[in-house]
Short mmCIF file of C-alpha atoms in Angstrom, two decimals:
data_model
loop_
_atom_site.label_atom_id
_atom_site.label_comp_id
_atom_site.label_asym_id
_atom_site.label_seq_id
_atom_site.Cartn_x
_atom_site.Cartn_y
_atom_site.Cartn_z
CA MET A 189 -8.24 -26.78 5.01
CA LYS A 190 -7.75 -24.09 1.85
CA SER A 191 -9.21 -24.79 -1.33
CA PHE A 192 -8.48 -22.88 -4.26
CA ASP A 193 -8.96 -23.26 -8.50
CA LEU A 194 -6.04 -22.05 -10.48
CA SER A 195 -8.21 -22.65 -14.26
CA LEU A 196 -8.96 -19.21 -15.49
CA TYR A 197 -7.88 -16.51 -13.48
CA LEU A 198 -9.68 -12.96 -14.01
CA VAL A 199 -7.47 -10.38 -13.13
CA THR A 200 -8.53 -7.25 -13.04
CA ASP A 201 -7.58 -4.29 -15.21
CA ARG A 202 -9.02 -0.46 -14.92
CA SER A 203 -7.74 0.79 -17.70
CA LEU A 204 -8.10 -1.82 -19.89
CA SER A 205 -12.02 -2.23 -19.63
CA LEU A 206 -13.57 0.30 -22.16
CA GLY A 207 -14.66 2.75 -19.38
CA ARG A 208 -16.75 -0.20 -17.77
CA THR A 209 -16.87 -0.62 -14.14
CA LEU A 210 -14.93 -2.93 -13.08
CA GLU A 211 -17.93 -5.19 -11.47
CA TYR A 212 -19.39 -5.32 -14.67
CA ILE A 213 -16.66 -7.02 -15.54
CA VAL A 214 -16.30 -9.19 -13.08
CA THR A 215 -19.80 -10.27 -12.57
CA GLU A 216 -19.98 -11.05 -15.98
CA ALA A 217 -16.89 -12.81 -15.67
CA ALA A 218 -18.52 -15.09 -12.75
CA LYS A 219 -21.16 -15.72 -15.13
CA GLY A 220 -18.69 -17.29 -17.39
CA GLY A 221 -16.83 -19.62 -15.23
CA VAL A 222 -13.54 -17.29 -14.66
CA THR A 223 -12.63 -19.15 -10.66
CA MET A 224 -10.44 -16.54 -9.34
CA VAL A 225 -10.03 -12.60 -9.63
CA GLN A 226 -7.66 -10.62 -9.13
CA LEU A 227 -7.92 -6.95 -8.12
CA ARG A 228 -4.94 -4.99 -8.91
CA GLU A 229 -4.48 -1.13 -8.68
CA LYS A 230 -1.24 1.00 -9.37
CA ASP A 231 -2.89 4.00 -9.53
CA CYS A 232 -5.49 5.57 -7.25
CA SER A 233 -5.68 6.21 -3.61
CA THR A 234 -5.41 3.82 -0.35
CA LEU A 235 -9.62 4.86 -0.45
CA GLU A 236 -10.84 3.75 -3.77
CA PHE A 237 -8.57 0.26 -3.43
CA TYR A 238 -10.00 -0.44 -0.50
CA GLN A 239 -13.69 0.83 -2.04
CA GLN A 240 -13.40 -1.33 -5.30
CA ALA A 241 -11.85 -4.41 -2.88
CA MET A 242 -15.84 -4.21 -0.86
CA LEU A 243 -17.22 -4.20 -4.24
CA LEU A 244 -16.18 -6.40 -6.29
CA LYS A 245 -16.15 -9.93 -2.86
CA GLU A 246 -19.50 -8.33 -3.26
CA CYS A 247 -20.33 -9.41 -7.23
CA LEU A 248 -17.96 -12.50 -6.58
CA ARG A 249 -20.20 -13.89 -3.34
CA PRO A 250 -22.17 -15.39 -4.22
CA TYR A 251 -20.23 -17.47 -7.02
CA ASN A 252 -17.89 -18.31 -3.79
CA ILE A 253 -15.13 -17.41 -6.04
CA PRO A 254 -12.73 -15.82 -3.90
CA LEU A 255 -10.91 -12.57 -4.08
CA ILE A 256 -6.49 -11.65 -4.12
CA ILE A 257 -5.63 -8.97 -3.98
CA ASN A 258 -2.20 -7.85 -5.99
CA ASP A 259 0.85 -6.59 -3.40
CA ARG A 260 -1.46 -4.52 -1.17
CA LEU A 261 -1.35 -5.98 2.19
CA ASP A 262 -3.03 -3.51 4.30
CA ILE A 263 -6.11 -3.91 1.37
CA ALA A 264 -6.36 -7.56 2.00
CA LEU A 265 -6.57 -7.48 5.41
CA ALA A 266 -8.61 -4.44 4.92
CA CYS A 267 -11.43 -6.07 3.06
CA ASP A 268 -10.77 -9.74 4.51
CA ALA A 269 -10.47 -10.96 0.76
CA GLU A 270 -8.98 -14.84 0.08
CA GLY A 271 -5.53 -13.97 -0.61
CA LEU A 272 -2.74 -11.43 -1.44
CA HIS A 273 -0.76 -11.36 -4.49
CA ILE A 274 2.73 -11.00 -4.51
CA GLY A 275 5.99 -10.09 -7.23
CA GLN A 276 9.14 -9.73 -6.37
CA SER A 277 8.86 -6.18 -5.56
CA ASP A 278 6.39 -6.60 -3.06
CA MET A 279 7.08 -7.38 0.18
CA PRO A 280 8.72 -10.61 1.24
CA TYR A 281 6.23 -13.54 1.00
CA ALA A 282 7.63 -14.49 5.29
CA ILE A 283 6.11 -11.11 6.66
CA ALA A 284 2.90 -11.63 4.59
CA ARG A 285 1.86 -15.02 5.65
CA LYS A 286 2.89 -14.05 9.14
CA LEU A 287 0.61 -10.79 8.94
CA LEU A 288 -1.93 -12.93 7.34
CA GLY A 289 -2.23 -15.87 8.93
CA LYS A 290 -1.66 -20.02 7.02
CA ASP A 291 -5.54 -19.31 6.53
CA LYS A 292 -5.45 -17.06 2.86
CA ILE A 293 -4.15 -18.10 0.08
CA ILE A 294 -0.72 -15.92 -1.12
CA GLY A 295 0.32 -16.29 -4.93
CA LEU A 296 3.84 -15.51 -5.67
CA SER A 297 5.20 -13.66 -8.76
CA VAL A 298 7.79 -15.67 -11.23
CA GLU A 299 9.84 -14.40 -13.84
CA CYS A 300 12.62 -16.97 -14.61
CA LEU A 301 13.99 -20.95 -12.88
CA GLN A 302 15.68 -19.25 -10.06
CA ASP A 303 11.93 -17.47 -9.03
CA ALA A 304 11.03 -20.58 -9.22
CA ILE A 305 13.76 -22.89 -7.75
CA ASP A 306 13.90 -20.21 -3.95
CA ALA A 307 9.90 -20.58 -4.04
CA ASN A 308 10.31 -24.20 -3.40
CA GLU A 309 11.48 -22.41 -0.20
CA LEU A 310 8.40 -21.51 0.89
CA ASP A 311 5.00 -21.97 1.60
CA VAL A 312 3.67 -20.24 -0.86
CA ASP A 313 0.38 -21.58 -2.59
CA TYR A 314 0.86 -20.77 -5.46
CA ILE A 315 3.00 -19.08 -8.28
CA GLY A 316 2.37 -17.09 -11.90
CA ILE A 317 5.12 -17.67 -14.19
CA SER A 318 5.25 -14.30 -16.07
CA PRO A 319 5.02 -13.06 -18.19
CA VAL A 320 5.08 -15.95 -20.56
CA PHE A 321 4.17 -14.17 -23.42
CA GLY A 322 4.93 -10.55 -24.09
CA THR A 323 2.07 -7.94 -23.27
CA PRO A 324 0.64 -5.00 -23.67
CA THR A 325 -0.33 -4.48 -20.62
CA LYS A 326 2.83 -4.45 -18.26
CA THR A 327 4.97 -2.25 -19.34
CA ASP A 328 7.76 -3.55 -16.10
CA THR A 329 7.90 -6.59 -16.77
CA ALA A 330 10.82 -9.32 -17.10
CA PRO A 331 11.49 -10.84 -21.16
CA ALA A 332 8.24 -13.97 -21.28
CA LEU A 333 8.89 -17.02 -20.25
CA GLY A 334 6.83 -18.36 -23.70
CA LEU A 335 6.26 -22.01 -23.60
CA ASN A 336 9.32 -23.76 -23.04
CA GLY A 337 9.59 -21.50 -19.62
CA ILE A 338 6.66 -22.80 -18.55
CA ARG A 339 7.56 -26.06 -19.14
CA GLU A 340 11.07 -25.77 -17.24
CA ILE A 341 9.63 -23.87 -14.22
CA VAL A 342 6.69 -26.24 -13.59
CA LYS A 343 8.77 -29.34 -13.73
CA ILE A 344 11.15 -27.94 -11.41
CA SER A 345 8.22 -25.90 -8.98
CA ARG A 346 6.33 -27.70 -6.20
CA HIS A 347 3.82 -25.62 -6.36
CA PRO A 348 0.56 -25.50 -8.35
CA ALA A 349 1.22 -22.96 -11.41
CA VAL A 350 -0.68 -20.47 -13.41
CA GLY A 351 0.07 -18.85 -16.58
CA ILE A 352 0.01 -15.12 -17.24
CA GLY A 353 0.97 -12.51 -19.75
CA GLY A 354 0.03 -12.36 -23.46
CA ILE A 355 -2.63 -15.22 -22.85
CA ASN A 356 -5.93 -15.21 -25.27
CA ARG A 357 -8.24 -18.39 -26.86
CA THR A 358 -5.23 -18.54 -29.24
CA ASN A 359 -3.07 -19.56 -26.87
CA ALA A 360 -4.18 -21.01 -23.62
CA ALA A 361 -4.51 -24.57 -24.67
CA ASN A 362 -1.17 -24.24 -25.15
CA ILE A 363 -0.66 -23.41 -21.52
CA ILE A 364 -2.07 -25.95 -20.07
CA LEU A 365 -0.72 -28.29 -22.55
CA ALA A 366 3.01 -26.73 -21.43
CA GLY A 367 1.81 -27.80 -17.53
CA ALA A 368 0.69 -25.44 -15.72
CA ASP A 369 -2.34 -25.83 -14.01
CA GLY A 370 -3.86 -22.29 -15.15
CA ILE A 371 -4.02 -19.41 -17.17
CA SER A 372 -4.12 -15.99 -16.38
CA VAL A 373 -6.03 -13.14 -18.28
CA VAL A 374 -6.57 -9.97 -18.12
CA SER A 375 -7.35 -7.86 -21.63
CA ALA A 376 -8.90 -11.21 -23.50
CA ILE A 377 -11.70 -11.03 -20.84
CA THR A 378 -11.79 -6.79 -19.90
CA SER A 379 -11.52 -5.58 -23.02
CA ALA A 380 -13.75 -8.59 -24.18
CA THR A 381 -17.31 -6.99 -25.87
CA ASP A 382 -18.99 -9.11 -24.43
CA PRO A 383 -16.59 -10.36 -20.59
CA LYS A 384 -19.56 -13.79 -19.65
CA GLU A 385 -18.76 -14.37 -23.63
CA ALA A 386 -15.28 -14.24 -23.77
CA ALA A 387 -14.69 -16.25 -20.64
CA LEU A 388 -17.07 -19.12 -21.76
CA GLN A 389 -14.58 -19.38 -24.37
CA LEU A 390 -11.40 -19.77 -22.39
CA ARG A 391 -13.62 -22.22 -20.38
CA SER A 392 -14.40 -24.13 -22.60
CA ILE A 393 -10.78 -24.14 -24.58
CA ILE A 394 -9.27 -25.26 -21.06
CA ASN A 395 -12.28 -28.13 -19.82
CA GLN A 396 -11.71 -29.72 -23.46
CA THR A 397 -7.44 -29.31 -22.83
CA ILE A 398 -7.59 -30.74 -19.30
CA LYS A 399 -9.96 -33.30 -20.37
CA LYS A 400 -7.37 -34.56 -23.40
CA THR A 401 -4.12 -34.48 -20.98
CA ILE A 402 -5.89 -36.08 -18.66
CA ASN A 403 -6.37 -39.15 -21.64
CA GLN A 404 -3.97 -39.17 -22.64
CA MET B 61 -0.17 4.31 27.41
CA LYS B 62 0.76 6.19 23.95
CA SER B 63 3.66 8.23 24.68
CA PHE B 64 4.32 10.76 22.53
CA ASP B 65 5.65 14.46 21.60
CA LEU B 66 4.45 16.31 18.63
CA SER B 67 6.43 19.67 19.03
CA LEU B 68 8.93 18.99 16.20
CA TYR B 69 8.16 15.96 13.64
CA LEU B 70 10.44 15.78 10.35
CA VAL B 71 8.25 14.09 7.25
CA THR B 72 10.79 12.33 4.46
CA ASP B 73 10.82 13.27 1.02
CA ARG B 74 13.40 11.62 -0.88
CA SER B 75 13.22 13.86 -4.15
CA LEU B 76 13.93 16.93 -1.39
CA SER B 77 17.25 14.97 0.48
CA LEU B 78 19.80 16.18 -2.68
CA GLY B 79 21.53 12.83 -2.86
CA ARG B 80 21.31 11.69 0.77
CA THR B 81 19.94 9.10 2.03
CA LEU B 82 16.75 8.73 4.50
CA GLU B 83 19.19 7.51 7.33
CA TYR B 84 21.34 10.32 6.86
CA ILE B 85 19.00 12.42 6.63
CA VAL B 86 16.89 11.30 10.27
CA THR B 87 20.03 10.05 11.84
CA GLU B 88 20.87 14.00 11.99
CA ALA B 89 17.31 15.53 12.32
CA ALA B 90 17.14 12.82 14.99
CA LYS B 91 21.28 14.48 16.81
CA GLY B 92 19.37 17.75 16.31
CA GLY B 93 16.20 17.23 17.89
CA VAL B 94 13.11 15.62 16.13
CA THR B 95 10.63 14.02 18.39
CA MET B 96 8.49 11.99 15.80
CA VAL B 97 9.07 10.91 11.67
CA GLN B 98 7.18 10.38 9.30
CA LEU B 99 7.68 7.75 6.28
CA ARG B 100 6.02 8.82 3.17
CA GLU B 101 6.79 7.66 -0.77
CA LYS B 102 4.76 7.41 -3.15
CA ASP B 103 6.81 6.13 -5.96
CA CYS B 104 9.07 3.37 -4.91
CA SER B 105 8.09 -0.44 -4.53
CA THR B 106 6.42 -2.12 -1.36
CA LEU B 107 10.33 -4.02 -0.92
CA GLU B 108 11.82 -1.18 -0.70
CA PHE B 109 9.10 1.21 0.99
CA TYR B 110 9.44 -1.65 3.59
CA GLN B 111 13.18 -1.79 3.73
CA GLN B 112 13.55 2.14 3.89
CA ALA B 113 10.95 1.44 6.83
CA MET B 114 13.64 -0.73 8.63
CA LEU B 115 16.25 1.26 8.19
CA LEU B 116 14.97 4.42 9.43
CA LYS B 117 13.31 2.58 12.28
CA GLU B 118 16.92 0.93 12.97
CA CYS B 119 18.53 4.77 12.50
CA LEU B 120 15.66 6.24 15.17
CA ARG B 121 15.67 3.43 18.33
CA PRO B 122 19.25 4.72 20.07
CA TYR B 123 17.21 8.29 20.43
CA ASN B 124 13.95 6.81 20.90
CA ILE B 125 11.85 8.49 18.50
CA PRO B 126 8.57 7.26 16.82
CA LEU B 127 8.28 6.10 13.53
CA ILE B 128 4.90 6.75 12.03
CA ILE B 129 4.23 5.61 8.34
CA ASN B 130 2.16 7.51 5.67
CA ASP B 131 -0.92 5.88 4.35
CA ARG B 132 0.53 2.46 3.56
CA LEU B 133 -0.93 0.09 6.73
CA ASP B 134 0.84 -2.57 5.53
CA ILE B 135 4.28 -0.88 6.05
CA ALA B 136 3.11 -0.06 9.35
CA LEU B 137 2.62 -3.51 10.18
CA ALA B 138 5.62 -5.11 8.28
CA CYS B 139 7.99 -3.15 10.63
CA ASP B 140 5.70 -2.47 13.26
CA ALA B 141 6.40 1.38 13.25
CA GLU B 142 4.84 3.27 16.61
CA GLY B 143 1.97 4.32 13.94
CA LEU B 144 0.19 5.67 10.46
CA HIS B 145 -0.18 8.69 9.66
CA ILE B 146 -3.34 8.22 7.32
CA GLY B 147 -4.46 11.51 5.35
CA GLN B 148 -8.47 11.64 4.14
CA SER B 149 -8.06 9.13 0.86
CA ASP B 150 -5.80 6.78 2.14
CA MET B 151 -7.72 4.35 5.23
CA PRO B 152 -10.86 4.53 6.87
CA TYR B 153 -9.49 5.31 10.20
CA ALA B 154 -12.47 2.79 11.72
CA ILE B 155 -10.40 0.19 9.46
CA ALA B 156 -7.05 1.52 10.42
CA ARG B 157 -7.63 1.43 14.57
CA LYS B 158 -8.68 -1.76 14.40
CA LEU B 159 -6.06 -3.66 12.48
CA LEU B 160 -3.47 -1.94 14.23
CA GLY B 161 -4.03 -1.66 17.44
CA LYS B 162 -5.21 0.57 20.27
CA ASP B 163 -1.46 0.68 21.20
CA LYS B 164 -0.29 2.50 17.54
CA ILE B 165 -0.48 5.53 17.13
CA ILE B 166 -2.07 7.13 14.78
CA GLY B 167 -2.66 10.60 13.05
CA LEU B 168 -5.05 12.53 10.66
CA SER B 169 -4.66 14.75 8.60
CA VAL B 170 -7.42 17.60 8.81
CA GLU B 171 -8.30 19.76 5.52
CA CYS B 172 -10.90 22.31 6.50
CA LEU B 173 -12.95 22.58 9.34
CA GLN B 174 -15.58 20.00 8.82
CA ASP B 175 -12.03 17.62 8.33
CA ALA B 176 -11.87 18.63 11.92
CA ILE B 177 -15.36 18.71 13.39
CA ASP B 178 -15.36 14.08 11.97
CA ALA B 179 -12.04 14.05 13.65
CA ASN B 180 -13.42 15.38 17.37
CA GLU B 181 -15.83 11.05 15.75
CA LEU B 182 -12.44 9.21 16.29
CA ASP B 183 -9.97 8.07 18.38
CA VAL B 184 -7.17 9.36 16.70
CA ASP B 185 -3.86 10.37 18.14
CA TYR B 186 -3.15 13.54 16.60
CA ILE B 187 -4.72 15.48 13.29
CA GLY B 188 -2.47 17.27 11.11
CA ILE B 189 -3.78 20.83 10.00
CA SER B 190 -2.59 20.69 6.85
CA PRO B 191 -1.57 23.06 4.18
CA VAL B 192 -1.11 25.27 6.47
CA PHE B 193 1.24 27.86 3.94
CA GLY B 194 1.82 26.76 -0.24
CA THR B 195 4.22 24.17 -0.76
CA PRO B 196 6.82 23.34 -2.96
CA THR B 197 6.57 19.59 -1.28
CA LYS B 198 3.19 18.58 -2.13
CA THR B 199 0.74 20.02 -5.69
CA ASP B 200 -2.21 17.56 -4.66
CA THR B 201 -3.31 19.35 -0.84
CA ALA B 202 -6.23 21.52 -0.63
CA PRO B 203 -6.00 25.31 -0.04
CA ALA B 204 -3.61 26.68 2.14
CA LEU B 205 -5.66 27.46 5.42
CA GLY B 206 -3.47 30.22 7.08
CA LEU B 207 -2.62 30.93 11.42
CA ASN B 208 -6.63 31.81 11.12
CA GLY B 209 -7.38 28.11 9.75
CA ILE B 210 -4.84 26.85 12.88
CA ARG B 211 -6.75 29.10 15.65
CA GLU B 212 -10.23 28.40 14.07
CA ILE B 213 -9.09 23.69 14.34
CA VAL B 214 -7.55 24.29 17.67
CA LYS B 215 -10.44 25.36 19.14
CA ILE B 216 -13.15 23.47 18.21
CA SER B 217 -10.60 19.66 18.21
CA ARG B 218 -10.21 17.21 21.13
CA HIS B 219 -7.32 16.28 19.77
CA PRO B 220 -3.50 17.69 19.31
CA ALA B 221 -2.65 19.12 16.76
CA VAL B 222 0.27 19.69 14.20
CA GLY B 223 0.88 22.34 11.85
CA ILE B 224 2.34 21.49 8.52
CA GLY B 225 2.48 23.00 5.27
CA GLY B 226 5.09 25.11 3.88
CA ILE B 227 6.86 25.44 7.38
CA ASN B 228 10.16 26.93 8.67
CA ARG B 229 12.53 28.72 10.62
CA THR B 230 10.77 32.32 10.03
CA ASN B 231 7.17 31.38 10.73
CA ALA B 232 7.33 28.72 13.11
CA ALA B 233 6.79 30.57 16.24
CA ASN B 234 3.35 31.65 14.91
CA ILE B 235 2.35 27.91 13.94
CA ILE B 236 3.16 27.06 17.85
CA LEU B 237 1.01 30.77 19.43
CA ALA B 238 -2.00 29.89 17.15
CA GLY B 239 -2.41 26.90 19.01
CA ALA B 240 -0.86 24.09 17.51
CA ASP B 241 1.58 21.46 19.61
CA GLY B 242 3.43 21.09 17.17
CA ILE B 243 4.87 21.71 13.97
CA SER B 244 5.52 19.57 10.77
CA VAL B 245 8.32 20.01 8.59
CA VAL B 246 9.86 18.22 5.73
CA SER B 247 12.45 20.88 3.09
CA ALA B 248 13.22 22.39 6.06
CA ILE B 249 15.33 19.81 7.54
CA THR B 250 15.31 17.68 4.27
CA SER B 251 16.64 20.04 1.82
CA ALA B 252 18.96 22.17 4.45
CA THR B 253 23.38 21.88 3.92
CA ASP B 254 23.06 20.92 7.61
CA PRO B 255 20.07 18.87 9.25
CA LYS B 256 20.81 18.21 12.61
CA GLU B 257 21.96 21.74 12.75
CA ALA B 258 18.36 23.42 11.27
CA ALA B 259 16.40 20.89 12.81
CA LEU B 260 18.23 22.63 16.10
CA GLN B 261 17.71 25.81 15.00
CA LEU B 262 13.51 24.89 14.94
CA ARG B 263 13.65 23.26 18.76
CA SER B 264 14.81 25.80 19.89
CA ILE B 265 12.10 28.96 17.99
CA ILE B 266 9.59 25.91 19.45
CA ASN B 267 11.45 25.43 22.79
CA GLN B 268 11.71 29.58 23.57
CA THR B 269 8.04 30.10 22.33
CA ILE B 270 6.35 27.43 23.55
CA LYS B 271 8.11 28.35 27.43
CA LYS B 272 5.95 32.17 25.90
CA THR B 273 3.03 30.86 25.04
CA ILE B 274 3.34 28.97 29.48
CA ASN B 275 4.10 32.42 30.66
CA GLN B 276 1.34 34.33 29.02
#
């Protein structure tokens, strides 16, 4: 049985790490309470990507936090990652599932309501609602969906959902209140002076907000 | 049993196709006698790469010509290509072999004598000696090895070898005479006004040269 917790999902970005290694960022984030980590690399060789994935796997093992690979099924297979995250321009879901097997986590980005409707036909493990807000970390994204976008998508989707894009401690609570199961962050942790402290603060906000929604 | 013919090996490059589709180039090249085709894509999405690979597989099926995917093991698996070509910065050979299985063709680029010595420890199916000459189609390559480089590498290598880099009909014979089992070309076919005719001419040069080396 696959079991994972979407509540605080870190997506890496080497260019936003202020010169620190991803191993450092990810280890600190793990200490601070992130529940999933996605390795995203767009400009390195396959060998570097593989080596980076193996390093992060080692960092995350003591914390039992799943490592998810962005886009690259070959890397996910090579490092036996816990899962793969695919976007609308990546490998078709059916093929990814066939090659990865049913025990791995597969997440899919949805960029509009129709994507989420289409995703209901697929046995993806979660959807990433993207982008929630405008974000400096990706320049090739669809228009921002906003909190209303999350509400609409969560209402029709049969999958657990995480919001991504421009999320930080000032708006994290609203993402959960809008119905998402978690938040996905890049720069809010990766570019923080103290990534562990940044994760702890987000963790605290999420825990309090989840408690509120349960008590409502 | 894997059986393949390295003698005239086309490597694609969409940017050198003069606006024509790769399906057109590859089909014409197949009619002209190419024996292997490698799909190389460096700037497209995984979805586009996969779709392009599926199209080329269809084009090549009637000719029984193997489709080899450059670098991307995920694409090779997804389209059930006949093989994978890896460079020194791609997936480590041992992992690629484990994931692809023993029945698929795996080629490895060697850029110097030491790479070829190291490759003797691996059960790769062929080596690509790269680059033989300076070439406009790749800008991130190692120094040109020249015909002497081919001779030295072929002498110590236990694998079939194909030369790549700056090869065209003016120098194709010399590559075979230097000991390679075949030539790999990009622009000599891809950028030709008539890709079928260009392949036929190269085919004829190779056949005549092989005949000469046998009669020696």
